[in-house]
mmCIF file of C-alpha atoms and ligand atoms in Angstrom:
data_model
loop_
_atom_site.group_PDB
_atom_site.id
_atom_site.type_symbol
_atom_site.label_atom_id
_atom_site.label_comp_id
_atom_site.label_asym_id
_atom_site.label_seq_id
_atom_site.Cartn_x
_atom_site.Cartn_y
_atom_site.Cartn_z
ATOM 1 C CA UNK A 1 18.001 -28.478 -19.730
ATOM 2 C CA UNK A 2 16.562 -26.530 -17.091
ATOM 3 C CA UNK A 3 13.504 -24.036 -18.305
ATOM 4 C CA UNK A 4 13.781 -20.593 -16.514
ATOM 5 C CA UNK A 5 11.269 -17.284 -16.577
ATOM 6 C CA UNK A 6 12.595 -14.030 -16.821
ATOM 7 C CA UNK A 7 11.259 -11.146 -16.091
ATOM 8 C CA UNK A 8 12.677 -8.154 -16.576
ATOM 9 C CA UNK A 9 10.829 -5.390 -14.379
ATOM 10 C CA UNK A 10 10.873 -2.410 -14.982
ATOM 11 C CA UNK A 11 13.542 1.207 -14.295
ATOM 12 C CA UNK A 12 16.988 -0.815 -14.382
ATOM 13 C CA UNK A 13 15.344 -4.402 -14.305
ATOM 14 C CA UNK A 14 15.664 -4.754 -18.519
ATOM 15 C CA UNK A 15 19.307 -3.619 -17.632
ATOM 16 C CA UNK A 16 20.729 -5.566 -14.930
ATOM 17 C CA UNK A 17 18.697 -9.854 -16.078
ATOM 18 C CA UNK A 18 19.886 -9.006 -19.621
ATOM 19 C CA UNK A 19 23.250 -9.188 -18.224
ATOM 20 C CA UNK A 20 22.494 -11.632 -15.676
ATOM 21 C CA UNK A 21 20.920 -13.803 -18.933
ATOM 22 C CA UNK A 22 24.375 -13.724 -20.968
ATOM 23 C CA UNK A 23 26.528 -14.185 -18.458
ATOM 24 C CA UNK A 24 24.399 -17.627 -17.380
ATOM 25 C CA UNK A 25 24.192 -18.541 -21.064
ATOM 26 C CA UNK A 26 28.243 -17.607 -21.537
ATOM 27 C CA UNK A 27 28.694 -20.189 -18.873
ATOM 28 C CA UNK A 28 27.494 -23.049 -20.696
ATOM 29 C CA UNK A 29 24.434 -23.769 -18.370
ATOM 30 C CA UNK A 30 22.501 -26.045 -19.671
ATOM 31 C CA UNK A 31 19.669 -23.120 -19.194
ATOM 32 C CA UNK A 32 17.158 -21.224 -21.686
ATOM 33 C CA UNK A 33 14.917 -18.790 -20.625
ATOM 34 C CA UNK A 34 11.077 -17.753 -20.977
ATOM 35 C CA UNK A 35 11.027 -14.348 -21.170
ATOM 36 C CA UNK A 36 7.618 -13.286 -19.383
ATOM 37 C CA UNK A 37 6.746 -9.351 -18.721
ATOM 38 C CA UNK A 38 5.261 -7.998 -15.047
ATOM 39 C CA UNK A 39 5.193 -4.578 -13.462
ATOM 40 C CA UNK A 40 4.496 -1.049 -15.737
ATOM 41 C CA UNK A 41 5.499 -2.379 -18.778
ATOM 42 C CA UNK A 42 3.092 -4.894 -18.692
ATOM 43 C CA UNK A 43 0.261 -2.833 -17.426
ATOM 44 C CA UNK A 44 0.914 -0.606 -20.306
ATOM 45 C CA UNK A 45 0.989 -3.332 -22.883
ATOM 46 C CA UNK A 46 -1.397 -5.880 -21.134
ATOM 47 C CA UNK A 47 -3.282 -3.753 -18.776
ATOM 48 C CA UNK A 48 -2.403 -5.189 -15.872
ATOM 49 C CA UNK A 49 0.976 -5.504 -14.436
ATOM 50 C CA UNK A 50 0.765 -9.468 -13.889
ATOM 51 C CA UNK A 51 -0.445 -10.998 -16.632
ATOM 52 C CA UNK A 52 -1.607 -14.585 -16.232
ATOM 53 C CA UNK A 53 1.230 -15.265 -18.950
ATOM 54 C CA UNK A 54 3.296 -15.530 -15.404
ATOM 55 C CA UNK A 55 1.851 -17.815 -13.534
ATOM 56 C CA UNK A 56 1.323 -19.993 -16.441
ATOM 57 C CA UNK A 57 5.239 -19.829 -17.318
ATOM 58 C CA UNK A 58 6.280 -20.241 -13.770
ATOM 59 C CA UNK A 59 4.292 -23.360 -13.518
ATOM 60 C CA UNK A 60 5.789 -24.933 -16.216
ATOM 61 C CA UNK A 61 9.485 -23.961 -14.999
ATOM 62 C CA UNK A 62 8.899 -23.566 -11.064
ATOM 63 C CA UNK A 63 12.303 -21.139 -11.319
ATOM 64 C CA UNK A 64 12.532 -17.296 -12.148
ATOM 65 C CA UNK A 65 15.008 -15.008 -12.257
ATOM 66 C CA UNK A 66 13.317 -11.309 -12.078
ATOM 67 C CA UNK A 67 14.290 -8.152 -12.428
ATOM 68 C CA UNK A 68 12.746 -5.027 -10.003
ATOM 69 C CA UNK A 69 9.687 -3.947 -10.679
ATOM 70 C CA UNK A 70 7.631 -0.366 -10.067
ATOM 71 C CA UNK A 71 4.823 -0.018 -7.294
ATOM 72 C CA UNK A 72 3.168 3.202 -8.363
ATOM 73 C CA UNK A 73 3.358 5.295 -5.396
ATOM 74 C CA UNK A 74 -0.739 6.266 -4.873
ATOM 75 C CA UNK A 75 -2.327 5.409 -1.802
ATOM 76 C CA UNK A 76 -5.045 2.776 -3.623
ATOM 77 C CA UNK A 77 -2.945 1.056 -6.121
ATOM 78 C CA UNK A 78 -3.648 -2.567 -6.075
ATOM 79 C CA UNK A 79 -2.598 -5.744 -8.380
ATOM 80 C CA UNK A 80 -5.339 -7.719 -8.618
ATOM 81 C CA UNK A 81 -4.795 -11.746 -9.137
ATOM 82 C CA UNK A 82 -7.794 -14.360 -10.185
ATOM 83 C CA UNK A 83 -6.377 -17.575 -10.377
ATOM 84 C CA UNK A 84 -6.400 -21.161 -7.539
ATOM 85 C CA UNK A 85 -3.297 -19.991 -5.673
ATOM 86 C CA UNK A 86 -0.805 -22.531 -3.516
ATOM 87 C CA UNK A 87 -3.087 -23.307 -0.445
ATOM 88 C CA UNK A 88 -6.083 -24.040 -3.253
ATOM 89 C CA UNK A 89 -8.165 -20.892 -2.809
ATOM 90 C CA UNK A 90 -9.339 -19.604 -5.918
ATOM 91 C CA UNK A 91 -11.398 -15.653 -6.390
ATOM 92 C CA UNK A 92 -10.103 -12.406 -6.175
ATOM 93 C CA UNK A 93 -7.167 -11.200 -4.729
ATOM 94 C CA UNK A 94 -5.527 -8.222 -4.690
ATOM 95 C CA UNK A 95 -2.185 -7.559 -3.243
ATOM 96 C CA UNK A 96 0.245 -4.201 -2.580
ATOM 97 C CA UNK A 97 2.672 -4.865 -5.433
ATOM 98 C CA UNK A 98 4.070 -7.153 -8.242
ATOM 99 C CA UNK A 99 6.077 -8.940 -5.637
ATOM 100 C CA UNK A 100 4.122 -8.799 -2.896
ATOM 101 C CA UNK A 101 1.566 -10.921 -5.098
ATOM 102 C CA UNK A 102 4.111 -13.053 -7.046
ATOM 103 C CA UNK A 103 5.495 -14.206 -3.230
ATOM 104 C CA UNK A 104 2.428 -14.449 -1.930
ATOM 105 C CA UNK A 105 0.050 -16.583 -4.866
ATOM 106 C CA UNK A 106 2.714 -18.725 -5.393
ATOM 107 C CA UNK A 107 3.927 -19.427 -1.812
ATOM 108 C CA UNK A 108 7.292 -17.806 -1.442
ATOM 109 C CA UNK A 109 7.522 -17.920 2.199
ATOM 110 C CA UNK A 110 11.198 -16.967 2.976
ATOM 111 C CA UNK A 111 13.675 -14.512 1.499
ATOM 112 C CA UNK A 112 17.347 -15.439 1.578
ATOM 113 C CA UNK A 113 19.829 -12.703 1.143
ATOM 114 C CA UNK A 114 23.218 -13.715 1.453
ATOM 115 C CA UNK A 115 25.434 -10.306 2.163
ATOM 116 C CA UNK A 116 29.652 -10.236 1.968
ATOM 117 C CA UNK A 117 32.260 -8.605 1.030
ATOM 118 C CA UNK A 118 33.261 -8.527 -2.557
ATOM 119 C CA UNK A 119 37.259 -8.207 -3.415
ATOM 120 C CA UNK A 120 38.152 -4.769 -4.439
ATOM 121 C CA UNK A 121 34.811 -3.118 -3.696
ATOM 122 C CA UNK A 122 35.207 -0.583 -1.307
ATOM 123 C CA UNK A 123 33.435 -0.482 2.041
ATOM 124 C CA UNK A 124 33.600 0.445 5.830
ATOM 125 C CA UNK A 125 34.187 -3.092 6.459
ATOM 126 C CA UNK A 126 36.157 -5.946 5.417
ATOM 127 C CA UNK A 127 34.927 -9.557 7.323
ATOM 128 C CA UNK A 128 31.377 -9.242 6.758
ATOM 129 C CA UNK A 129 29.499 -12.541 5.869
ATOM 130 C CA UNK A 130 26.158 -12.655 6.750
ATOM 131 C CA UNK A 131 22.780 -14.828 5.593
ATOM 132 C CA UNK A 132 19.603 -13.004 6.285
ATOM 133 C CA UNK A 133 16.388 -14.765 6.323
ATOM 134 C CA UNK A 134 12.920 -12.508 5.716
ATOM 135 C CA UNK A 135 9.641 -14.309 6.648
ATOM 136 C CA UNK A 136 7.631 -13.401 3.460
ATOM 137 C CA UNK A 137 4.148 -14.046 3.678
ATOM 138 C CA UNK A 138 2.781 -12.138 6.731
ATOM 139 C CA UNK A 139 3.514 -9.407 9.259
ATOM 140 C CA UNK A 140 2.877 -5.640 8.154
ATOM 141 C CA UNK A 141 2.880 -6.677 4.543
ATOM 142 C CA UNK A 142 -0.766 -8.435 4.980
ATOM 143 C CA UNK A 143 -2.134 -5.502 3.549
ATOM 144 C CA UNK A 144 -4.999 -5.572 4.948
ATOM 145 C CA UNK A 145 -4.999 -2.057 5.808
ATOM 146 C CA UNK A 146 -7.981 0.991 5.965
ATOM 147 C CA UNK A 147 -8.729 4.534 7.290
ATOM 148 C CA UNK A 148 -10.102 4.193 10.978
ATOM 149 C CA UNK A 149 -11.511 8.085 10.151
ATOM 150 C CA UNK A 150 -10.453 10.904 8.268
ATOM 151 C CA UNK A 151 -7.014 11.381 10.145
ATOM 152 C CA UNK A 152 -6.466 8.381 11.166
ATOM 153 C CA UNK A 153 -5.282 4.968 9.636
ATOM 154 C CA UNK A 154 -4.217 1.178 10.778
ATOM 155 C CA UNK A 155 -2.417 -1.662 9.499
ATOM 156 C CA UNK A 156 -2.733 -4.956 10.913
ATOM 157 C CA UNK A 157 0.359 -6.720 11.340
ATOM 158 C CA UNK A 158 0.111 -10.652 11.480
ATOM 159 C CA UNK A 159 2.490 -12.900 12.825
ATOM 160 C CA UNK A 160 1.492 -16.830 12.940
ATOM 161 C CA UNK A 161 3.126 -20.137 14.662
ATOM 162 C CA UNK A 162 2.596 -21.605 11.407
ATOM 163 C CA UNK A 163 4.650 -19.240 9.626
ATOM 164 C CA UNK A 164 6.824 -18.535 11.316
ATOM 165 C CA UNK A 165 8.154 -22.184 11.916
ATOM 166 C CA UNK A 166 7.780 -22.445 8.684
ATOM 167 C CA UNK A 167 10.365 -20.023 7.964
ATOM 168 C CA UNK A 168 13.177 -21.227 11.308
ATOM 169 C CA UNK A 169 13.150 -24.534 10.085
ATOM 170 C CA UNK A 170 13.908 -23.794 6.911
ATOM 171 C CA UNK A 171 16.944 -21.179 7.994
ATOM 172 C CA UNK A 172 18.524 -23.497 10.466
ATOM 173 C CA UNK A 173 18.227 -26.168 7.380
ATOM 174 C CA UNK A 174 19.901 -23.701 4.955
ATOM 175 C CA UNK A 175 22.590 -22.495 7.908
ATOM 176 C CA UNK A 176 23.258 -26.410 8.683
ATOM 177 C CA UNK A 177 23.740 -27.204 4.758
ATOM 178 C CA UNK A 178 26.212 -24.434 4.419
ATOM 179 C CA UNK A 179 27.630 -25.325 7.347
ATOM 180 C CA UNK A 180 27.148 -22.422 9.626
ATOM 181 C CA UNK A 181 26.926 -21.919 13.493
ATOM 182 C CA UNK A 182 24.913 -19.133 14.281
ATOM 183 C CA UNK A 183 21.888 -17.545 14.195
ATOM 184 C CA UNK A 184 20.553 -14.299 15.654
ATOM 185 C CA UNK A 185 16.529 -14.240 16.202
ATOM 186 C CA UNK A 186 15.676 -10.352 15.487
ATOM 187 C CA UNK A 187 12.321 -8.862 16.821
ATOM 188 C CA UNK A 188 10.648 -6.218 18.881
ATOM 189 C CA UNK A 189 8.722 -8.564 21.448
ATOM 190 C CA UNK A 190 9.659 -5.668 24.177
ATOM 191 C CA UNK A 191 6.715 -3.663 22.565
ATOM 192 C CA UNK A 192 4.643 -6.289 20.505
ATOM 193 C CA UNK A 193 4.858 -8.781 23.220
ATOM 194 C CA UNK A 194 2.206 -11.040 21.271
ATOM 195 C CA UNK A 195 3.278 -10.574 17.837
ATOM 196 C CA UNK A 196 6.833 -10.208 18.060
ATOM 197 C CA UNK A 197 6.584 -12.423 20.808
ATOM 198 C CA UNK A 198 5.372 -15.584 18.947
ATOM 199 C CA UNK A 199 8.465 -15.273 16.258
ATOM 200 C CA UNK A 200 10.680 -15.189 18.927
ATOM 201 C CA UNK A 201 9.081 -18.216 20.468
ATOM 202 C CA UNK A 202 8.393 -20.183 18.113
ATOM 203 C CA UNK A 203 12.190 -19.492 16.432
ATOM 204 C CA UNK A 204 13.700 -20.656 19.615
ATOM 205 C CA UNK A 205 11.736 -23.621 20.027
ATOM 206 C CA UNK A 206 12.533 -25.007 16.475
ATOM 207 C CA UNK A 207 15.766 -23.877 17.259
ATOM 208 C CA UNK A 208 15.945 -26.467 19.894
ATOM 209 C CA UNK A 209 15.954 -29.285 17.261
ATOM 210 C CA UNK A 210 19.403 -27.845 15.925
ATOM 211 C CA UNK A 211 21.872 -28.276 18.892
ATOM 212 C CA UNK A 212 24.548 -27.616 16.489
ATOM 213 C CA UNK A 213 23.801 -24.179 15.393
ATOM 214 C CA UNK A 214 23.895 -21.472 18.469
ATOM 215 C CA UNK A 215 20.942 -18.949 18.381
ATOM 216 C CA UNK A 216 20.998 -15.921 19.899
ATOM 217 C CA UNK A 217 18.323 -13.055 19.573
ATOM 218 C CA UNK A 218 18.197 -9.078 19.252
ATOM 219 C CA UNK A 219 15.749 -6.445 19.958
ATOM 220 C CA UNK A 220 15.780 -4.848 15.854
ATOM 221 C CA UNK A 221 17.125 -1.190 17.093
ATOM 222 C CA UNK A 222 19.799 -2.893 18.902
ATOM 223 C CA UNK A 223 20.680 -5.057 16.222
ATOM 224 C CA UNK A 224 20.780 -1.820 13.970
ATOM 225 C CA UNK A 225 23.365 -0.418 16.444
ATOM 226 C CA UNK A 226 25.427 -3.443 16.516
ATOM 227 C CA UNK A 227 25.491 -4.195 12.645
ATOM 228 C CA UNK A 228 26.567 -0.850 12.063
ATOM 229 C CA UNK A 229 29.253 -1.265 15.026
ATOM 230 C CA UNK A 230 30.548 -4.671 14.257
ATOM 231 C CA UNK A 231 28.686 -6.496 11.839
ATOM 232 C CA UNK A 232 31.441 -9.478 11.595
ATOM 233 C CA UNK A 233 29.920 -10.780 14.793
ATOM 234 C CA UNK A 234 26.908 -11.757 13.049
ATOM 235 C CA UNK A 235 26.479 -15.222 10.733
ATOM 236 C CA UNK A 236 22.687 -15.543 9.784
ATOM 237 C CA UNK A 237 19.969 -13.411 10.959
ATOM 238 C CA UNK A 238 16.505 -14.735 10.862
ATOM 239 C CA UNK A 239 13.684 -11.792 10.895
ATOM 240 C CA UNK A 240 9.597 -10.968 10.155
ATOM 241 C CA UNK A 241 9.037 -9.188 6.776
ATOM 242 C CA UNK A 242 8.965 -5.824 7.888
ATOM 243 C CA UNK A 243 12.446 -5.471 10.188
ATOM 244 C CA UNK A 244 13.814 -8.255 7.150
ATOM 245 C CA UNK A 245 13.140 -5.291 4.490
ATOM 246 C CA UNK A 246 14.461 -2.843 6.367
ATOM 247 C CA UNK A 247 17.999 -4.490 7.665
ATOM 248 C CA UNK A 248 18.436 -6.172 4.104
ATOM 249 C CA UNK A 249 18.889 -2.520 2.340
ATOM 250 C CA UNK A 250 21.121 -1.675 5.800
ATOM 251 C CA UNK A 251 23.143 -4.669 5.702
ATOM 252 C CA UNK A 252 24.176 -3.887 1.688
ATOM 253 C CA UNK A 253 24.953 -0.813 3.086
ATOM 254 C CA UNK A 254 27.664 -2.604 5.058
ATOM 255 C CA UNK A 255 29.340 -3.869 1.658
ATOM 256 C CA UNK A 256 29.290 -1.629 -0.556
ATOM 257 C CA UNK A 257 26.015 -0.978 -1.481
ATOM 258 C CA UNK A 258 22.647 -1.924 -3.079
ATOM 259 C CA UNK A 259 24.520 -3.289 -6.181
ATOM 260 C CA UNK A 260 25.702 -6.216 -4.127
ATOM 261 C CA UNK A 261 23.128 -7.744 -2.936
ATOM 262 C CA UNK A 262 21.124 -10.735 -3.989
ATOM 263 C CA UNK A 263 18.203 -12.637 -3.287
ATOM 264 C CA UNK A 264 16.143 -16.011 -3.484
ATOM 265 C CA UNK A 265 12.426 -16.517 -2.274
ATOM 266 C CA UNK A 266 11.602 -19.843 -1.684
ATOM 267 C CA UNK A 267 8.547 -21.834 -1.362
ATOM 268 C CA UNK A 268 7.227 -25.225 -1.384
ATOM 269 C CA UNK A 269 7.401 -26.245 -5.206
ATOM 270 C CA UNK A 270 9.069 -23.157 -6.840
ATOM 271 C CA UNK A 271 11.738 -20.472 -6.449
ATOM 272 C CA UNK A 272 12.280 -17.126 -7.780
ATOM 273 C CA UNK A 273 15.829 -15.233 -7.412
ATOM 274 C CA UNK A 274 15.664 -11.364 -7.849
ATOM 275 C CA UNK A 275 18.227 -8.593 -6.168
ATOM 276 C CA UNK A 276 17.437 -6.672 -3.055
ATOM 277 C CA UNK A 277 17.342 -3.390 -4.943
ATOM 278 C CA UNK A 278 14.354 -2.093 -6.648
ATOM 279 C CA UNK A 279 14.130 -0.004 -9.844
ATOM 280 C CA UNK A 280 16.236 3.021 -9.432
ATOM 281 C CA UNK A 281 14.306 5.057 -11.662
ATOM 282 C CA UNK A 282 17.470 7.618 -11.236
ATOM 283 C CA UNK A 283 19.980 5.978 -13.304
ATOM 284 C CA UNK A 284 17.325 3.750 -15.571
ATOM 285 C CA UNK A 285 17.900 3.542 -18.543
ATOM 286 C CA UNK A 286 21.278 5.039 -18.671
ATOM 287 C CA UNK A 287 23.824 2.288 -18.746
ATOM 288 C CA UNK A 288 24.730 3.182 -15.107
ATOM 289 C CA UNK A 289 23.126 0.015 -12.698
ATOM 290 C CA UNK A 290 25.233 -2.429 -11.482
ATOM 291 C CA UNK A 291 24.067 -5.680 -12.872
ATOM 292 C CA UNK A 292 25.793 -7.382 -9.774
ATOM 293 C CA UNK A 293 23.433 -8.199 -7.472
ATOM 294 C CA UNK A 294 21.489 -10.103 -10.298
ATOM 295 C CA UNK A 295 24.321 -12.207 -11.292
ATOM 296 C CA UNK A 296 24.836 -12.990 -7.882
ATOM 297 C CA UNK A 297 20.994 -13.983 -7.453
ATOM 298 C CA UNK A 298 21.508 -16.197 -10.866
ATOM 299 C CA UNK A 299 24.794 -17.552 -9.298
ATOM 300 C CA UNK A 300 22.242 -18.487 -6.202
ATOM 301 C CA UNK A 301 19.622 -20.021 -8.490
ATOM 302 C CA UNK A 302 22.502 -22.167 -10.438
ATOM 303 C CA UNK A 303 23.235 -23.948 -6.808
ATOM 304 C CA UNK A 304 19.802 -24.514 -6.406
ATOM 305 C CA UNK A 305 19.515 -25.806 -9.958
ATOM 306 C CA UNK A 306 22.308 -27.985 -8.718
ATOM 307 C CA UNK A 307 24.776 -26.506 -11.512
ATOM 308 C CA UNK A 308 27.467 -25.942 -9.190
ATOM 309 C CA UNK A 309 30.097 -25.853 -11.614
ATOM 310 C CA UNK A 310 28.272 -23.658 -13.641
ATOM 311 C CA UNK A 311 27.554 -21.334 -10.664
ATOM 312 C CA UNK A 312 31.576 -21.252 -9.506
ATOM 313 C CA UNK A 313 32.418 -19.699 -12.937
ATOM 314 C CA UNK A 314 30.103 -16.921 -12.869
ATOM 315 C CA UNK A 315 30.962 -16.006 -9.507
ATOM 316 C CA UNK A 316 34.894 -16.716 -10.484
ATOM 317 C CA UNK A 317 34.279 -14.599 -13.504
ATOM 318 C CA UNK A 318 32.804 -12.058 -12.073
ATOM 319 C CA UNK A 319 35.441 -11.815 -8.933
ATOM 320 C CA UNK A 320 38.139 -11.628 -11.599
ATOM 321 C CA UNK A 321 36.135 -8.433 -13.270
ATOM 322 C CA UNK A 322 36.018 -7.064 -9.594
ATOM 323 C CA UNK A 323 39.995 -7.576 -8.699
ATOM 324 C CA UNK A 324 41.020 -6.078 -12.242
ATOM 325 C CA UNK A 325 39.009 -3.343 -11.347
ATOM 326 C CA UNK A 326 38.691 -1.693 -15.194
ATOM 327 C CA UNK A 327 35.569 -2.703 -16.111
ATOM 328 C CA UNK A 328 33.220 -1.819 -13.271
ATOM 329 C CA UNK A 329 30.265 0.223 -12.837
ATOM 330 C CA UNK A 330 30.490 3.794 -10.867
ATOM 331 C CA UNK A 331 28.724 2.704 -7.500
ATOM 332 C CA UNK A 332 32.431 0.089 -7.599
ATOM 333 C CA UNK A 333 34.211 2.795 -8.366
ATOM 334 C CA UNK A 334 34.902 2.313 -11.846
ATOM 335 C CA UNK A 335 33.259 4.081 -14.968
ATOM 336 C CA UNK A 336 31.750 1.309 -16.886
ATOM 337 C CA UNK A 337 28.472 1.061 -17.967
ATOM 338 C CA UNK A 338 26.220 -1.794 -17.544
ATOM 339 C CA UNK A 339 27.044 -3.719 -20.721
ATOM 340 C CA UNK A 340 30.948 -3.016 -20.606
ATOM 341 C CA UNK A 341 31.096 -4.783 -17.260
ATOM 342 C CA UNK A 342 28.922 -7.497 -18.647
ATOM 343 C CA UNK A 343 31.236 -8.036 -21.651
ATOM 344 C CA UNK A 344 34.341 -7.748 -19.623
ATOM 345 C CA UNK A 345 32.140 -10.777 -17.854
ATOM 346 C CA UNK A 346 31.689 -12.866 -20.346
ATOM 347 C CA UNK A 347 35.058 -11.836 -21.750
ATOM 348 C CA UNK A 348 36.434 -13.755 -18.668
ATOM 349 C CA UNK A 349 33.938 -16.728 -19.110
ATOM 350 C CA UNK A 350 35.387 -17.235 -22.710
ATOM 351 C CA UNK A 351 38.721 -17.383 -21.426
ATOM 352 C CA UNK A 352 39.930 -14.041 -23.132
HETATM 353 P P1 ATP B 1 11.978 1.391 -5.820
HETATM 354 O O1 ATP B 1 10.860 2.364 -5.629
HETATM 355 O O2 ATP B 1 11.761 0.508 -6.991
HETATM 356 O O3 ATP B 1 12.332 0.639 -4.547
HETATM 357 P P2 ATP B 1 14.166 3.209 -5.220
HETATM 358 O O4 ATP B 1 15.019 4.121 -6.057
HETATM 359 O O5 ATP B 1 13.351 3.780 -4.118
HETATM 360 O O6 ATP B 1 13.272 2.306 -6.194
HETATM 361 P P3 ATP B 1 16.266 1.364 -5.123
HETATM 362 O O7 ATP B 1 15.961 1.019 -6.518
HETATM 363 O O8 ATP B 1 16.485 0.218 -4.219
HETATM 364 O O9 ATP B 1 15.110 2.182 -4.490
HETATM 365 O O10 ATP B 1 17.518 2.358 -5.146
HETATM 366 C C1 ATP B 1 17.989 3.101 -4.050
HETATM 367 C C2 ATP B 1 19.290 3.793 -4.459
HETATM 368 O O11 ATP B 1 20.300 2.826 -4.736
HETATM 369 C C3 ATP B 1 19.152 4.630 -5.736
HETATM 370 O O12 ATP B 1 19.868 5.831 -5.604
HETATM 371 C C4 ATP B 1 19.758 3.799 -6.804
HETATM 372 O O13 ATP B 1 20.332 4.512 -7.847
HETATM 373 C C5 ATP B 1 20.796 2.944 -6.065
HETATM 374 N N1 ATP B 1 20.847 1.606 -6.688
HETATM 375 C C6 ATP B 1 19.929 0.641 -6.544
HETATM 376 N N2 ATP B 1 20.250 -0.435 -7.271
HETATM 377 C C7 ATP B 1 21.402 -0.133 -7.905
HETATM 378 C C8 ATP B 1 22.237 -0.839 -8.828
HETATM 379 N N3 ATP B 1 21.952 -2.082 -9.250
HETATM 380 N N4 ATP B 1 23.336 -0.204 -9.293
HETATM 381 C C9 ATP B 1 23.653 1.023 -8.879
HETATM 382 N N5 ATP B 1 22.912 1.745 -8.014
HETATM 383 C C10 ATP B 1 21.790 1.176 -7.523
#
């Protein structure tokens, strides 16, 4: 039996790992979730928005499935963390959001998001199938941040050789495993020739211990252009945190949307699986959000339970909801709600 934290979020995130939670549980995994809260919820009920209940859960299951949660938009809002983090340092710490701090205490160095097309889900494209790889734990996203003088502001934006071999190793491993060929390096080390420049170099270099998978690297804008253009070109894209944020939300764009796309951070002893989207606070709530993308990111964390079987029929069950095409959400194009197309789900799983 494989323990699992779940963590709802907050806007849609109650919404969308509810159904994420049957649908695993309809397909017999031998799963059972701990059911932890994080983000505004928590804050409201625990006064802050990561409790130590968390880290303590995680620990004991080193897997979590988790739901969006909220990053108040004001200019000093901070999540503050005291606990002995992965590298052993123990104090203080405060961090730009929820997941910001979840990836970075426990280690999460690399994002996975795995972006295709779905059948029957409409979209300008048709032979997209595309792994993207975001470096986790550095660039922009250090947070280290401050006002120079009254108009005038600066982030600091770190790139390391430690990170970010750290991060090409592991995508040529996970592009080797499935089997893949290629991989594009993406980067702006025209302009941030020591930053930038590093990935690049370092990328290529491990690169050179994987003869079988061709690399190839982008400038980001270009790469914008050229995704947009003809994104079937493109097998796994390996990029810092910042340009990896940014060409994740693009890329669902490609198929269909926001509601498609899933996600896995990993790190050295633990994983946690959670959907590109955030918390659309416009349809929260409402029955509206397409619980998709977090099936798909429980489908992901099945494999890397090594459920397989269990992971096929979620994905099988969830292709058949697609094809049928009755009981989807509106962003697919149908008019179901949330917890119709989670029922039609399970539905499937049950054999009906
Ligand atoms: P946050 O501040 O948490 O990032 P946001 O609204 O800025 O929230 P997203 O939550 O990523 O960003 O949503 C962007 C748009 O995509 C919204 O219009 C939202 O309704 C839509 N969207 C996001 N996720 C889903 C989903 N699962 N189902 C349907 N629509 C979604």
């Amino acid at each position: 039996m494989h323990r699992i934290t779940l963590i709802a979020g907050d806007g849609i995130g109650p919404e969308v790992t509810s159904a994420a939670r049957d649908i695993v549980l309809a397909a017999g995994a031998p799963v059972a979730f701990e059911e932890v809260a994080a983000g505004q919820r928590a804050e409201r009920e625990c006064g802050t928005p990561l409790p130590a209940a968390v880290f303590d859960s995680i620990a004991r299951t080193k897997v979590a499935l988790k739901g969006p949660t909220q990053t108040p938009f004001s200019g000093d809002y901070r999540v503050h963390v005291e606990r002995r983090d992965v590298e052993g340092r123990t104090g203080m710490r405060s961090h730009p959001s929820v997941t910001v701090a979840l990836r970075k205490e426990l280690g999460l160095f690399v994002n996975v998001r795995p972006i295709k097309n779905y059948p029957s889900v409409a979209s300008r494209y048709d032979d997209v199938d595309l792994v993207i790889f975001r470096e986790n734990s550095e660039d922009l996203y250090s947070g280290i941040e401050r006002m120079i003088d009254e108009g005038t502001a600066e982030a600091i934006k770190i790139i390391s050789y430690r990170a970010s071999e750290r991060v090409a190793r592991f995508a040529l491993e996970y592009l080797r495993k499935l089997g893949r060929k290629k991989v594009t390096i993406v980067h702006k080390a025209n302009v941030m020739r020591l930053t930038d420049g590093l990935f690049l170099k370092t990328a290529q270099e491990t690169a050179r211990h994987y003869p079988d998978i061709e690399v190839d690297q982008r400038v980001v804008d270009a790469l914008c252009m050229e995704l947009v253009m003809k994104p079937e070109q493109f097998g796994g894209l390996l990029l810092p945190n910042l340009y990896g944020d940014i060409v994740s939300d693009l890329a669902a764009g490609l198929v269909g949307g926001l509601g498609l796309a899933p996600g896995a951070n990993f790190g050295p002893d633990c994983a946690m699986f959670e959907a590109v989207h955030g918390t659309a606070p416009d349809i929260a709530g409402q029955d509206l959000a397409n619980p998709m993308a977090t099936i798909l990111s429980a489908v992901m964390m099945l494999r890397y339970l090594d459920e397989p079987a269990a992971a096929d029929r979620v994905e099988g069950a969830l292709v058949a909801v697609l094809q049928e095409k009755r009981q989807v959400t509106r962003d697919l194009g149908g008019n179901a709600g949330t917890r119709a197309m989670t029922s039609a789900i399970v539905g499937k799983l049950n054999g009906s």
